[in-house]
Each structure stands twice: as structure tokens, then as C-alpha cells.
Amino acid sequence: MASPQALDSPDNYAGRMGQHNVVIASLPAGVYGTTSAATTASSLIASLPSIRVGLLVGIGGGIARPDEGQDIRLGDIVVSQPDGTTGGVCQYDLFKAKHGNKKERKVFLRPPPTVLLNALASIQARHKREDSKVTDFVQGMLEKYPMMRRRSKRDPGFAYQGIENDRLFKASYNHVHGPACRDCSAAGEVQRDARDSTDSEIHYGIIASGNTLVKDAAARDQIVDNIGEDCLCFEMEAAGLMDEFPCLVIRGICDYADSHKNDQWQQYASATAAAVVSIASERHAEKIKRWLQPPDPSTNANHARKLRHEGTGMWLLEHPVFQSWCTGSRRYSWLHGLAGCGKTILSTTVLDHLTSKKDGRVLSFFFDFSDTRKQSLDGMLRSLAFQLYQSTTTSTTRLDDLFKNHENGGREPATKAISDAVCEMLATSTEVCIVLDALDESTSRRELLKWIEDVAARPDLAHVQLLCTARPEPEFLVRFDRMMGKESCISLDKTAVNTDIQAYVAEQLATRWEFQEKPLSPNLIQEIVAKVGGGADGMNLPKDLEETYKRMLSNIPKRDKDNAIRLLQFLVHTRRPLMLGEAIEILATDTGAQQPGFDEESRVFGENEVLGHCPSLMAIFEVTERIHLFEGGLSEGKLRKELHLAHFSVKEYLRSAEWFDTYTSSVTITKTCLTYLRGISGNHRTIENDYPFAKLAAEIWTSHAASSQSCEEVFQASLAFIEQEVTFRRWCHLHQPDWESYEWRPPPRGSRFYYACLEGLTRVAHELMRGGVEVNAEGGYYNNALQAASVGGHDDVVKLLLDNGADPNKKGGIYGNTRYRNALQAASYEGHVTIVNLLLEKGADVNTLGGWYGTALSAASKQGHIDICKLLVAKGADIYMRGGDYDNALEAASRSGHIDIVKLLLANGADVNTPGDGDHCTVLSVASERGYTDIVELLLANGADVNAGNALTDGNRHRSSTPLYIASKHGHADTVRLLLKWRADANIRSGDYGGALSIVSYNGHVNIVKVLLDAGADPNAQDYYGRSPLQAALFKRNIGTVRLLLEKVANPNAPSSNFAKLGDGYDIALEAASLHGWGDLVKLLGADVNAQDDYYGNALWAAIENGRFEVVNILLDSGAIIGDSLCAAVSGSHDDIVKLLLERGADVNTRFHPLEGGESFAESGSLGETHQYECDCSGDGLVQRLLWYCGATLERRGGRRSKSCAGRRLPRPHRYYEIALREEGGRRRSRRCSGSRCV
């Protein structure tokens, strides 16, 4: 992220869009043209040399030819796209005059970088499948910023301007008069077919760019004819950028480049163009979020903030333990207190304090008894990973890699994989504070505490500070005391909490209307405050909770009791809170009537009526949905309301109370869901829009039916629901258990019998079998009922199927490829040991090959199911068998970090050096990539080859990746040390970067650079492209690494002859630092300032061409020879550098020889052409005189020279070579030449 100090213009803004750091640079107000754009871009790149790609976003004039299929409308967007003859942008006012009044375009502008073209292809493909969503983004912007809507005729705003104001006139019909076209005749309009909607469309093709403002239809058409390209629009900046800063050009169409041009559509067109950028940048982050599905901690925090009384909780911020934690002298702290003492509210106090005071990143997670997504270590890690992904650029790569390694989101990541990613992301971040609230509400406490202890033990996470809250239960007392010491634990101060309670009570007595009708005396108020606060004993809840909750239940009016209990049963036993709309539907569903049904007329009107059934045990949470906005990122959107249990202690009580056990609650929930789903009607869209409970009911009824299927009423209702065609199809449209896509669902692909087995409805499946279904029938995502039941872990169903002739070796489904799929692999992967046993007893082939995981043993090894692995090995599983994504079982276990399974496999003869497929040749490479040091050491101890490389052909052997290279690349310092201890060769040629030292120099792992150098790594070794570690470090400006390499005698003057193949633009280290303007590195290198190469010539040329004034000064002070470098300064219009060079003695008569024949610029004819650029010249006339020496002509107005030159400025020499070589058929040569006069 660019610091504000790096932005040297008030017109530059730094920020973030999705996964990208972004700097927005705008042209000065009222200034446009190619020169202004080039100047702005040069200034930006000089300030921020790390900028990699650019987007030029703005407005343009459309070239509409509806009769030729080029139907462009106002508000549409045009995106530049190369067509083979141009780079996507062509300059329309730079030509060579030819015989017969013919014109030839002179300049070929460079195409955008490949990364942008790849993104463009992805956007185009997506727009062929779905709407562009441009209009949605603009609408979201206008809803958030209402002032941007239409305000007056003078300022039409950013809203759509209306189809009646989009008029395309014939080229022969000129504008009549006035700013608008009110008086222009409709007879002059081009007749166009009406579109289906007013949504903006996106067009891809050639954009014409130049300095001439086109406002005449005849001139417009003539220019297009001269260009000879199928252009889509005109604009006035891109031609100034494409050679120096190749970018993708995006233009919103605001007029048709004719005499009818006006400003009405400009603001709307600019918004639609910006919307395309937002869509492109946010798409990847959306994919990551959909794949990761991170729980949102802000819902809990916002609810707690609403309950927090202003001014309370200050005692915690002033507590000496908290202050020492906040300043960093303590890494960890634990805030503990009994239920109801306000820990969650205090957590929000801490969060708000950290956010306002800390410069680093603040992460949070609130464990929540009412939401299963917020109860596990896995849910916490997903949330932390996505928070880190959104808040920093340094750590996004790790999560992106995890996404790619899981088939771009096609597979779920294991908890350990997410944990590893989070730890690596934390390691690359600085000053991280994590607040974890209500650890006692987690259902995976053992794993959670182990993770916290592991984080505390890692030295690379010493900068991570962690604050936890939990009740003082034994496991927390023991583990936290051992980890952080009693001195880092904060027990809630009862006196301070009582004071906060008194402040709250006093405020309520003073402000609530109930106490205003008959005001209380000051003495009585004081007495109430003292009595309530003084007797609270540091708690906001009554001391005898069980008796209190029992009394609340008994006090519910009889007429409301059944509904109240039903709502509470849902809240206790569903995996997430109820939406308010869902709760209303549940109350309107009558399961106890003689004719059960759902009655829309019985819907209550709002939250008060819902809470009125049991106000003290339930609470309404307001949750703000996150929406994607036009300017990127997530922002607050629609408010929704959720029904929760009032407190964790409520759930604890109800679990042991009458009516709330699993069986009783499941009976009620199943009957309610099925009654509701039978009672609604309409098409699919109507049901989804008008019946809020439909989707949840479809999702949860089967799990509750399976838990209560011994109830005859539940069994009969379930069977009837599945057998009826209408209800079965309605259910499958709302929810298919084997289809995870939320965007759409196909018609049911499995039979009723298949879905009954998948969901564990044993009695229903048995009844359907009695009706004659085929147990081995194919269909559904898992292909057959046996595999479906094995995935779900339904032992009774699997036994039923096997006893009735199901084939245990039936192949098919997602757990195999098109030939080999079986239930054994499914059960092994899912960890269902009882089902694995059942299948093996019935003759399942333990060595069937196929599917993602190859074999059942590999599937179990990947997931870490040690008991199943032992069972499979005992039953004859072939540990050498290869296949699937993980090649063999040993690789699967090593990749996932399951050392116990690795030991088991090695003990049974697994070969540690078996060559594998893909990126890794051995298991050692896999374990090294993940940084599993214990597994690496185990493999080495069992004979793994420490220097084994990829199984590539001999011709590419130098590019194989050894375990040392892989561990170095991924930054695992401990693994690198271990491999070196086992005599890994630090100088073996490996990977695309040639060796371990080069890749860590590029990635900036200074600690590993030192380890490798101490182990004897050659600091001057070159990779496949001729790069040295020093050049790799310079490319990423890793100053610490550069300094360390120089200390170890790295040669700063070493050339790399192959660098031009990469297009990096420099062959020597000093040139790299010079062209980027890194003055500190130029000084640090101490290299030969006059060393020459074949790209820029030398460091001075590189610095001058890129406008690096400071570096030019440093190089001249260090003895750089000026030579013909004045040409570079003139060609780039770098006035300050021209002056500097002249002051240092540059010769204005230096001759420059760009072509082998000795032809000069003037002789080649390029300087004699009419100049089409505006060159802003310095006021003292210095550059004007220099240009005049070069043969340029200066305009005269009123007897004095104009500030703009008419003569064309010198092109960049390397661009001139390309043009001249295409014309003359010559070959490119070095810039280091002399002969012809330059200036």
C-alpha cells in the first residue's frame, strides 16, 4: 500500500479495491490531451515505482454504426482490445503524408500487459453468460450518495439520463443551436431498434486516441476512414500513455463525436466506466468469499455496541494489565468472568479502542452459541483468513495460493490448511491484534486452545497480540495459566462492573418514558441505583439463573405457550439464528389443528409480537448485510433482523429442560417444516420471494426427521412428502443435499430412494425398497444410494442397503473418475469407520483405483483418519498404489501434515523416494512446501533423497525444484535449516529462479538468505534467465537482502544477457535501481556507473528516460559519463534533467546514431513531419531552443513564441528502432553509438 507521503499530488488517492492496492490519479481540472495524460502518469510512476498495471478510465465519444451491427448507445462502455494489427488503441492524428493525398499511420501503440488481457478475456466470457451488473453498481452508488442523483438542468447528476435524450443523428444533419437538441428535427435521427432494457452494454475493440477534439460527424467519419480500423470510440489521453505505461482503456460513451455533443451524459458515462473496473476488481474477492464462507463477526459486535452504555468499560482500558498488553509488552491476555458479567460488551470496548489508537490490523471473532458457524475453530480461522485478506496486500498471495490449490474453489480446504494459511498471513503482517470473545461458547475447545498455544510458541508470530474472553472454567484456567501466566489474566472487577450497572440504571431512570409520567424523587433514584448496582455482584443476570428461567417459562400465557416453546426449540436446535421473517412464518404454521396447515392470514405484524411470546428469553439482533459497491470493497447495505436466544445461559438451561431434548424438538421442527412446505404454493420464483421460511425448512427437515423417525407421525409425514411429485420437486428446487451451488439448482438428478438414503431416512428408504426400487440404480451427485449413504455417515442405511443386495464395489460419482468410483473411498474420506468396516465385510475391494484421491487409503490419509488407515492396511491396502491428485497415500498424508499416518505408512514399507506427478517429485518436496518440519525430519531419517528434483526431461533438468528450493520459496526457515543440516546442496540449480538463494532474494525472506549464504550459497549464481540473486532482490526492492548479498561479495556489475527475454528492461543491477528511481539502492550498490548493456545502454540513460532526476544527480556525482544522454532527456521532455546535464557540461552538438547506416533522426524524416503532440515547454525557453536545434518549428502568436511547440519531440530511441526497422527491414542494434547530429 502506498503511504500518503508517496503521493506527491493532491489529485492522487490511495486505497483498495477487492484484493488490489489502488492509486487513482486524475488530470488537472479542465486539462486534457495526450501530453497531460503522459505527464500525470510519469509523475505517478516516479512517486510509486511498484505500480504494475494501469487502467485508464473516463469518457469518450461513441462511433455508432447500427446498420453495420455497431449499435453503441450513450452510457455504454467501450473497452480497448487488441485485434492483431493494433494494440487496442490507435492514434488518429499522427500520420505520414503519402503520394496521392494518402495517409499512413506512423505509430503502433503497445498492447496492455498480458495479465490485463487475461482478465479482459475472463470478463468477456462472463458477460456472455450473465448480465454485466453495471447498472446495479451505479444504482448502489446513487443509493449510498443520494446527492449524486439529478439535481438541476445545469447539473444532471450521475443518474441515467433517459432514452429520450439518447439521439443519434445522421452525419449530414448538423446541430441547430443551443446546448441541447430540443430544436433538432426527429427527421434527422438514425432509426434504431429499441433495446430490451436501459442497462449499459459493454463493447470490446479499437479505441481511437489523439489531441484533436472531434465534434463534427463528417470529420469523425473521415478520421475513421483514414485510420482503416473498426474503431468504437474517440478519446484524448490513451495515446500519451500506451508506450510508457501500457494499460487497459475503459470509456463510458457520453456523446457521438458530432455537432450535437453536449455534457448531459458525461457524469453517467463516467460512472458506468468506473463500474466496469469495480466489477473486474471485486470478482476474485467474491470468489474467495464464496469459497471460504467466513462467518461475519461484525454482527455480534454491532449488537453488543447497541447494548453498551456510553462511558462504561473505561476501567478495563485503564487496567495496568490491559495497558501493558496494548503497548505490546505483553503478547497475550485473558479477560474472565462468570456468565452475564458483560464480557462481550467489554470486547467491543476493546475493539473500538484498538481501532482508534492502533496503526496495525485489528482482527476479531465472537464465538456464538446460537450460530453453529461461529462455534468451531474452523469457522474462526475462515473468518480471520478473510479479514486478513481484506486488510492487507502482503498476505493475500497465501490465500490466493490456497484457493488455486483447491481447484480454484472447487474443493473445501481442510481446517489445518486454513490454519497454516492464517499463520503465514499473520507472519507477513505487522502489528496484529486479535480479539477472541466467548471461547467457552466454542464446541471445539481442545482444538482451539491447541491452536492458541501453537501460535504463542511460534517466534515468527511474536508481533501478534491476542486477547481472549471466557468464563473461568478449569480447562481455560489450567491452559492459560501455563501459556501466559496469572499476571496476564484479568478477572472482571466486580466493583467496576457494579459502577457501570449503576450508571446504566441511572440513565434509564432519567430517560425512559415510564418514569417521566410520575417523576421519581432524587433520593428514591439514588436509593434504586445503589440497591440495584450494589447488589449486582458484578453481574447483569440474576444469581439463580435456573430458577429464573424456569419461572419465565411458567409465566408464558397459555395461549402463547405452544408457539413460544416451538420458537425456542428452533433457536436451540437449528444451526443458525432465525430471520425475523422465518419466525413469523413458523408462528403462522399450525401443526396441532385437525387439518394442519400454513395460514398467511395468521402472520403477525412485527418483532414486538414475536418477542411478546417470550420476551425475556429471546432477543432481536439487527444485522447489516454487506453489499458490493461501485467504488469497490464492501459496504453497509440492507438491514435485516434476526431472532436469537437472549444469552448463552438460556441455551444451557433449555438443553436440560422439558420439551427441549433432541428427540422432542426434532419431532416439532419436522412437523412444522413439512406442514409449511406443503401449505405454500406458486411457481419457484414466487415461493422464493414470498415465503421466507421455505428455504430453511427445505434445508433442515431431513436431519430432524432422521433424529425422530421412530415417531410414527414423523415417518408417515416424511414418506408422504417424498412420494408426492409436487412436494418432492418443490423441495429439490429449494434445496438439494448433494448440490452446493447457491446460484441455481438443476432438476433432481437422483431418485426419491437416493435422497432418502443420503439424508439418513432409514424407515423411508426401507418402505421405498418394499415398493420395488432398484438398490443399485444410478443417479444423483454420488451416483448411487450406497455411496450417498456412505458420504452421509448413515450406518443403519448402509447396513440396510448391503443386506438387500447393494453392490459395495459399484463405481461412479464425485469420489472417482468416470470409471472408478466407490462407497469405500467415500466413507474413508469422510471418516466413517463403522461404514468402512461394513463395506469391507461385504467384499468391498480395498484397492480400487480412481477418483480425486486415487484409493481409499489415500483418501483417509489425506483427511488424517488414522483408525481407518490402520484398518485398510490390515485389510491389505496397497500402500504403493499410485493415482489421484495426491499420487499415493504417503504424499497425501505428508501434504496434510498427518505425521502419525506418515509413521504408519513408513512402518509398513512405504517408499520415501517414489517419484510423483506434477510439481513435486517426492514426498519430501511436499512436506517441505508446507513447512512440516517434523515430517521432513522423519522422511530424511527414513532415507529420503535431500537433493531430489522434479521428474522432468533431461533437457530441462536445470529447472527442476528440489526440497530446499521449495522450502525456501515458501519461506519456511526451520525447514531450510533442517534440509541443510542433512546436507542439502545450497548451490544446486533448481526451479525457474535457478536456485534457492535467488528465489528467497526475490521473495524477500532475509532470514533464509542469511541461512543459505552461511551454508555456502553462491551470491553470484545465475538462473535460467541469467539473473543473479542480487538482481532478483532488486526487482522487488528488497533492500535488506541487497545489503546482505553485497556484504557476501555479490557482484553488482554482473550482466545477465538473457534478461531481455523477460522484458524486464535492464541487464545489470545498477540499471534496475536507476530506471525505478531507487536512489538509496544506487548508492548502496557501489557499482560501475558506466557499465553498458543492450537495452538502455547504461544506468544514466535508464534514469534519464524514466525521469529520475535524483538518480541522475547521484550517477553524475559518481562519475557517470554524459555522452549522448542529452538526447534521452530531450526526447522525454524532462526539462529539469536537460538543465542539469547542460550545467554538468553536456554537448548540445553530440551526434547520435540510431541506425547502422548512419542515418540521423532528421535524415530519416521523422522530425520533418507535422507535430501532433502538445509539448509543454519551460518558461525560460531552454527546451524550446533545444527542440529548434533539432529541427522543430515553433509557432508565433502576436510576435512572440507560444508555450507549445509545433515540431515533434524526439521519440524514445528504442521505439524509434522498432518503427524504423519495420520500414527499412534492418536489425536492431545497441543505443551506444555516435555519428549523426542529435541536437
PDB file of C-alpha atoms in Angstrom, residues 511-691:
ATOM      1  CA  THR A 511     -34.709   8.972  30.198  1.00  0.00           C
ATOM      2  CA  ARG A 512     -37.348   6.207  29.856  1.00  0.00           C
ATOM      3  CA  TRP A 513     -40.880   7.446  29.372  1.00  0.00           C
ATOM      4  CA  GLU A 514     -42.269   5.096  32.002  1.00  0.00           C
ATOM      5  CA  PHE A 515     -40.524   7.157  34.684  1.00  0.00           C
ATOM      6  CA  GLN A 516     -41.418  10.522  33.195  1.00  0.00           C
ATOM      7  CA  GLU A 517     -45.161  10.463  33.751  1.00  0.00           C
ATOM      8  CA  LYS A 518     -44.622  10.348  37.509  1.00  0.00           C
ATOM      9  CA  PRO A 519     -41.094  11.614  38.172  1.00  0.00           C
ATOM     10  CA  LEU A 520     -39.161   9.916  40.940  1.00  0.00           C
ATOM     11  CA  SER A 521     -37.584  11.924  43.695  1.00  0.00           C
ATOM     12  CA  PRO A 522     -33.794  12.298  43.615  1.00  0.00           C
ATOM     13  CA  ASN A 523     -33.498  10.372  46.877  1.00  0.00           C
ATOM     14  CA  LEU A 524     -35.547   7.458  45.527  1.00  0.00           C
ATOM     15  CA  ILE A 525     -33.492   7.395  42.306  1.00  0.00           C
ATOM     16  CA  GLN A 526     -30.299   7.348  44.341  1.00  0.00           C
ATOM     17  CA  GLU A 527     -31.657   4.531  46.507  1.00  0.00           C
ATOM     18  CA  ILE A 528     -32.678   2.443  43.470  1.00  0.00           C
ATOM     19  CA  VAL A 529     -29.307   2.970  41.808  1.00  0.00           C
ATOM     20  CA  ALA A 530     -27.429   1.996  44.951  1.00  0.00           C
ATOM     21  CA  LYS A 531     -29.634  -1.029  45.631  1.00  0.00           C
ATOM     22  CA  VAL A 532     -29.542  -2.438  42.083  1.00  0.00           C
ATOM     23  CA  GLY A 533     -25.926  -1.658  41.363  1.00  0.00           C
ATOM     24  CA  GLY A 534     -24.614  -2.538  44.794  1.00  0.00           C
ATOM     25  CA  GLY A 535     -26.388  -5.891  44.814  1.00  0.00           C
ATOM     26  CA  ALA A 536     -25.404  -6.907  41.284  1.00  0.00           C
ATOM     27  CA  ASP A 537     -22.189  -8.575  42.436  1.00  0.00           C
ATOM     28  CA  GLY A 538     -20.595  -7.762  39.089  1.00  0.00           C
ATOM     29  CA  MET A 539     -23.320  -9.469  37.040  1.00  0.00           C
ATOM     30  CA  ASN A 540     -26.051  -8.267  34.710  1.00  0.00           C
ATOM     31  CA  LEU A 541     -28.043 -11.507  35.235  1.00  0.00           C
ATOM     32  CA  PRO A 542     -29.794 -12.917  38.324  1.00  0.00           C
ATOM     33  CA  LYS A 543     -27.693 -15.216  40.509  1.00  0.00           C
ATOM     34  CA  ASP A 544     -30.129 -18.127  40.428  1.00  0.00           C
ATOM     35  CA  LEU A 545     -30.424 -18.463  36.647  1.00  0.00           C
ATOM     36  CA  GLU A 546     -32.094 -21.861  36.513  1.00  0.00           C
ATOM     37  CA  GLU A 547     -34.895 -20.824  38.825  1.00  0.00           C
ATOM     38  CA  THR A 548     -35.274 -17.522  36.968  1.00  0.00           C
ATOM     39  CA  TYR A 549     -35.573 -19.167  33.549  1.00  0.00           C
ATOM     40  CA  LYS A 550     -37.958 -21.775  34.892  1.00  0.00           C
ATOM     41  CA  ARG A 551     -40.172 -19.015  36.230  1.00  0.00           C
ATOM     42  CA  MET A 552     -40.063 -17.185  32.881  1.00  0.00           C
ATOM     43  CA  LEU A 553     -41.271 -20.292  31.037  1.00  0.00           C
ATOM     44  CA  SER A 554     -44.058 -20.930  33.508  1.00  0.00           C
ATOM     45  CA  ASN A 555     -45.232 -17.302  33.200  1.00  0.00           C
ATOM     46  CA  ILE A 556     -45.837 -17.526  29.445  1.00  0.00           C
ATOM     47  CA  PRO A 557     -49.601 -17.156  28.835  1.00  0.00           C
ATOM     48  CA  LYS A 558     -51.283 -20.437  27.924  1.00  0.00           C
ATOM     49  CA  ARG A 559     -52.455 -19.154  24.547  1.00  0.00           C
ATOM     50  CA  ASP A 560     -48.853 -18.371  23.549  1.00  0.00           C
ATOM     51  CA  LYS A 561     -47.078 -21.266  25.222  1.00  0.00           C
ATOM     52  CA  ASP A 562     -47.072 -23.797  22.350  1.00  0.00           C
ATOM     53  CA  ASN A 563     -45.771 -21.214  19.890  1.00  0.00           C
ATOM     54  CA  ALA A 564     -43.214 -19.894  22.375  1.00  0.00           C
ATOM     55  CA  ILE A 565     -41.862 -23.381  23.044  1.00  0.00           C
ATOM     56  CA  ARG A 566     -41.769 -24.070  19.294  1.00  0.00           C
ATOM     57  CA  LEU A 567     -39.734 -20.926  18.618  1.00  0.00           C
ATOM     58  CA  LEU A 568     -37.353 -21.775  21.443  1.00  0.00           C
ATOM     59  CA  GLN A 569     -36.948 -25.328  20.109  1.00  0.00           C
ATOM     60  CA  PHE A 570     -35.931 -23.903  16.735  1.00  0.00           C
ATOM     61  CA  LEU A 571     -33.466 -21.482  18.360  1.00  0.00           C
ATOM     62  CA  VAL A 572     -31.873 -24.244  20.439  1.00  0.00           C
ATOM     63  CA  HIS A 573     -31.574 -26.847  17.680  1.00  0.00           C
ATOM     64  CA  THR A 574     -31.077 -25.025  14.362  1.00  0.00           C
ATOM     65  CA  ARG A 575     -27.585 -24.261  13.181  1.00  0.00           C
ATOM     66  CA  ARG A 576     -28.107 -20.549  12.803  1.00  0.00           C
ATOM     67  CA  PRO A 577     -30.401 -17.844  14.228  1.00  0.00           C
ATOM     68  CA  LEU A 578     -33.851 -17.391  12.739  1.00  0.00           C
ATOM     69  CA  MET A 579     -34.531 -14.439  10.483  1.00  0.00           C
ATOM     70  CA  LEU A 580     -37.440 -12.407  11.772  1.00  0.00           C
ATOM     71  CA  GLY A 581     -39.446 -13.297   8.660  1.00  0.00           C
ATOM     72  CA  GLU A 582     -38.796 -17.008   9.267  1.00  0.00           C
ATOM     73  CA  ALA A 583     -40.007 -16.735  12.854  1.00  0.00           C
ATOM     74  CA  ILE A 584     -43.203 -15.049  11.665  1.00  0.00           C
ATOM     75  CA  GLU A 585     -43.858 -17.909   9.221  1.00  0.00           C
ATOM     76  CA  ILE A 586     -43.274 -20.509  11.935  1.00  0.00           C
ATOM     77  CA  LEU A 587     -45.860 -18.834  14.166  1.00  0.00           C
ATOM     78  CA  ALA A 588     -48.330 -18.876  11.257  1.00  0.00           C
ATOM     79  CA  THR A 589     -47.892 -22.644  10.793  1.00  0.00           C
ATOM     80  CA  ASP A 590     -50.381 -24.684  12.802  1.00  0.00           C
ATOM     81  CA  THR A 591     -49.289 -28.312  13.342  1.00  0.00           C
ATOM     82  CA  GLY A 592     -51.730 -29.102  16.118  1.00  0.00           C
ATOM     83  CA  ALA A 593     -55.000 -28.486  14.304  1.00  0.00           C
ATOM     84  CA  GLN A 594     -57.181 -31.252  12.962  1.00  0.00           C
ATOM     85  CA  GLN A 595     -56.159 -30.050   9.495  1.00  0.00           C
ATOM     86  CA  PRO A 596     -52.561 -28.842   9.959  1.00  0.00           C
ATOM     87  CA  GLY A 597     -51.549 -26.074   7.603  1.00  0.00           C
ATOM     88  CA  PHE A 598     -49.909 -22.727   6.976  1.00  0.00           C
ATOM     89  CA  ASP A 599     -52.216 -19.682   7.111  1.00  0.00           C
ATOM     90  CA  GLU A 600     -50.884 -16.454   5.592  1.00  0.00           C
ATOM     91  CA  GLU A 601     -53.634 -14.527   7.381  1.00  0.00           C
ATOM     92  CA  SER A 602     -52.177 -15.632  10.729  1.00  0.00           C
ATOM     93  CA  ARG A 603     -48.874 -13.856  10.166  1.00  0.00           C
ATOM     94  CA  VAL A 604     -48.074 -11.445  12.984  1.00  0.00           C
ATOM     95  CA  PHE A 605     -47.064  -7.907  12.094  1.00  0.00           C
ATOM     96  CA  GLY A 606     -43.600  -7.389  13.527  1.00  0.00           C
ATOM     97  CA  GLU A 607     -40.876  -8.032  16.031  1.00  0.00           C
ATOM     98  CA  ASN A 608     -42.828  -6.933  19.098  1.00  0.00           C
ATOM     99  CA  GLU A 609     -45.461  -9.611  18.501  1.00  0.00           C
ATOM    100  CA  VAL A 610     -42.764 -12.232  18.007  1.00  0.00           C
ATOM    101  CA  LEU A 611     -40.890 -11.210  21.155  1.00  0.00           C
ATOM    102  CA  GLY A 612     -44.182 -10.982  23.028  1.00  0.00           C
ATOM    103  CA  HIS A 613     -44.369 -14.770  23.101  1.00  0.00           C
ATOM    104  CA  CYS A 614     -41.344 -14.916  25.406  1.00  0.00           C
ATOM    105  CA  PRO A 615     -39.625 -11.506  25.703  1.00  0.00           C
ATOM    106  CA  SER A 616     -37.052 -12.337  28.367  1.00  0.00           C
ATOM    107  CA  LEU A 617     -35.629 -15.428  26.694  1.00  0.00           C
ATOM    108  CA  MET A 618     -35.326 -14.109  23.140  1.00  0.00           C
ATOM    109  CA  ALA A 619     -33.777 -11.026  21.589  1.00  0.00           C
ATOM    110  CA  ILE A 620     -33.765  -9.325  18.199  1.00  0.00           C
ATOM    111  CA  PHE A 621     -30.381  -8.695  16.565  1.00  0.00           C
ATOM    112  CA  GLU A 622     -30.066  -6.163  13.769  1.00  0.00           C
ATOM    113  CA  VAL A 623     -27.614  -7.343  11.128  1.00  0.00           C
ATOM    114  CA  THR A 624     -26.348  -5.205   8.285  1.00  0.00           C
ATOM    115  CA  GLU A 625     -25.865  -7.130   5.074  1.00  0.00           C
ATOM    116  CA  ARG A 626     -22.695  -6.425   3.124  1.00  0.00           C
ATOM    117  CA  ILE A 627     -23.066  -5.322  -0.478  1.00  0.00           C
ATOM    118  CA  HIS A 628     -20.509  -4.669  -3.223  1.00  0.00           C
ATOM    119  CA  LEU A 629     -20.392  -1.043  -4.219  1.00  0.00           C
ATOM    120  CA  PHE A 630     -19.417   0.744  -7.402  1.00  0.00           C
ATOM    121  CA  GLU A 631     -16.194   2.112  -5.921  1.00  0.00           C
ATOM    122  CA  GLY A 632     -15.073  -1.325  -4.754  1.00  0.00           C
ATOM    123  CA  GLY A 633     -14.970  -3.083  -1.431  1.00  0.00           C
ATOM    124  CA  LEU A 634     -17.838  -3.996   0.833  1.00  0.00           C
ATOM    125  CA  SER A 635     -20.131  -1.513   2.427  1.00  0.00           C
ATOM    126  CA  GLU A 636     -23.199  -1.435   4.594  1.00  0.00           C
ATOM    127  CA  GLY A 637     -26.383  -2.351   2.822  1.00  0.00           C
ATOM    128  CA  LYS A 638     -29.829  -3.636   3.719  1.00  0.00           C
ATOM    129  CA  LEU A 639     -30.667  -4.128   7.385  1.00  0.00           C
ATOM    130  CA  ARG A 640     -32.123  -7.474   8.401  1.00  0.00           C
ATOM    131  CA  LYS A 641     -33.347  -8.674  11.782  1.00  0.00           C
ATOM    132  CA  GLU A 642     -32.525 -11.992  13.437  1.00  0.00           C
ATOM    133  CA  LEU A 643     -34.129 -13.765  16.388  1.00  0.00           C
ATOM    134  CA  HIS A 644     -31.613 -15.091  18.938  1.00  0.00           C
ATOM    135  CA  LEU A 645     -31.729 -16.602  22.382  1.00  0.00           C
ATOM    136  CA  ALA A 646     -31.093 -13.807  24.844  1.00  0.00           C
ATOM    137  CA  HIS A 647     -27.913 -15.306  26.304  1.00  0.00           C
ATOM    138  CA  PHE A 648     -25.693 -18.372  26.253  1.00  0.00           C
ATOM    139  CA  SER A 649     -27.008 -19.334  29.678  1.00  0.00           C
ATOM    140  CA  VAL A 650     -30.545 -19.554  28.208  1.00  0.00           C
ATOM    141  CA  LYS A 651     -29.415 -22.239  25.779  1.00  0.00           C
ATOM    142  CA  GLU A 652     -27.582 -24.110  28.521  1.00  0.00           C
ATOM    143  CA  TYR A 653     -30.734 -24.155  30.653  1.00  0.00           C
ATOM    144  CA  LEU A 654     -33.129 -25.124  27.861  1.00  0.00           C
ATOM    145  CA  ARG A 655     -30.991 -28.070  26.738  1.00  0.00           C
ATOM    146  CA  SER A 656     -31.735 -29.757  30.057  1.00  0.00           C
ATOM    147  CA  ALA A 657     -35.336 -28.576  30.357  1.00  0.00           C
ATOM    148  CA  GLU A 658     -38.524 -30.434  29.493  1.00  0.00           C
ATOM    149  CA  TRP A 659     -39.649 -30.159  25.842  1.00  0.00           C
ATOM    150  CA  PHE A 660     -36.167 -29.230  24.564  1.00  0.00           C
ATOM    151  CA  ASP A 661     -34.352 -32.567  24.252  1.00  0.00           C
ATOM    152  CA  THR A 662     -33.248 -33.521  20.745  1.00  0.00           C
ATOM    153  CA  TYR A 663     -35.989 -36.042  20.032  1.00  0.00           C
ATOM    154  CA  THR A 664     -38.914 -33.908  21.196  1.00  0.00           C
ATOM    155  CA  SER A 665     -37.622 -30.803  19.465  1.00  0.00           C
ATOM    156  CA  SER A 666     -36.926 -32.703  16.229  1.00  0.00           C
ATOM    157  CA  VAL A 667     -40.485 -34.016  16.112  1.00  0.00           C
ATOM    158  CA  THR A 668     -41.840 -30.463  16.419  1.00  0.00           C
ATOM    159  CA  ILE A 669     -39.381 -28.995  13.897  1.00  0.00           C
ATOM    160  CA  THR A 670     -40.016 -31.727  11.294  1.00  0.00           C
ATOM    161  CA  LYS A 671     -43.789 -31.403  11.538  1.00  0.00           C
ATOM    162  CA  THR A 672     -43.543 -27.597  11.257  1.00  0.00           C
ATOM    163  CA  CYS A 673     -41.272 -27.705   8.213  1.00  0.00           C
ATOM    164  CA  LEU A 674     -43.310 -30.293   6.316  1.00  0.00           C
ATOM    165  CA  THR A 675     -46.610 -28.607   7.134  1.00  0.00           C
ATOM    166  CA  TYR A 676     -45.228 -25.290   5.865  1.00  0.00           C
ATOM    167  CA  LEU A 677     -43.728 -26.731   2.674  1.00  0.00           C
ATOM    168  CA  ARG A 678     -46.998 -28.475   1.848  1.00  0.00           C
ATOM    169  CA  GLY A 679     -49.014 -25.344   2.592  1.00  0.00           C
ATOM    170  CA  ILE A 680     -47.249 -22.871   0.311  1.00  0.00           C
ATOM    171  CA  SER A 681     -47.991 -22.562  -3.394  1.00  0.00           C
ATOM    172  CA  GLY A 682     -46.859 -20.796  -6.552  1.00  0.00           C
ATOM    173  CA  ASN A 683     -44.046 -21.068  -9.067  1.00  0.00           C
ATOM    174  CA  HIS A 684     -40.424 -21.309  -7.967  1.00  0.00           C
ATOM    175  CA  ARG A 685     -39.784 -17.573  -8.053  1.00  0.00           C
ATOM    176  CA  THR A 686     -42.976 -16.818  -6.104  1.00  0.00           C
ATOM    177  CA  ILE A 687     -42.079 -19.329  -3.418  1.00  0.00           C
ATOM    178  CA  GLU A 688     -38.543 -17.949  -3.014  1.00  0.00           C
ATOM    179  CA  ASN A 689     -39.757 -14.342  -2.852  1.00  0.00           C
ATOM    180  CA  ASP A 690     -42.973 -14.616  -0.866  1.00  0.00           C
ATOM    181  CA  TYR A 691     -42.288 -17.386   1.645  1.00  0.00           C
TER     182      TYR A 691
END
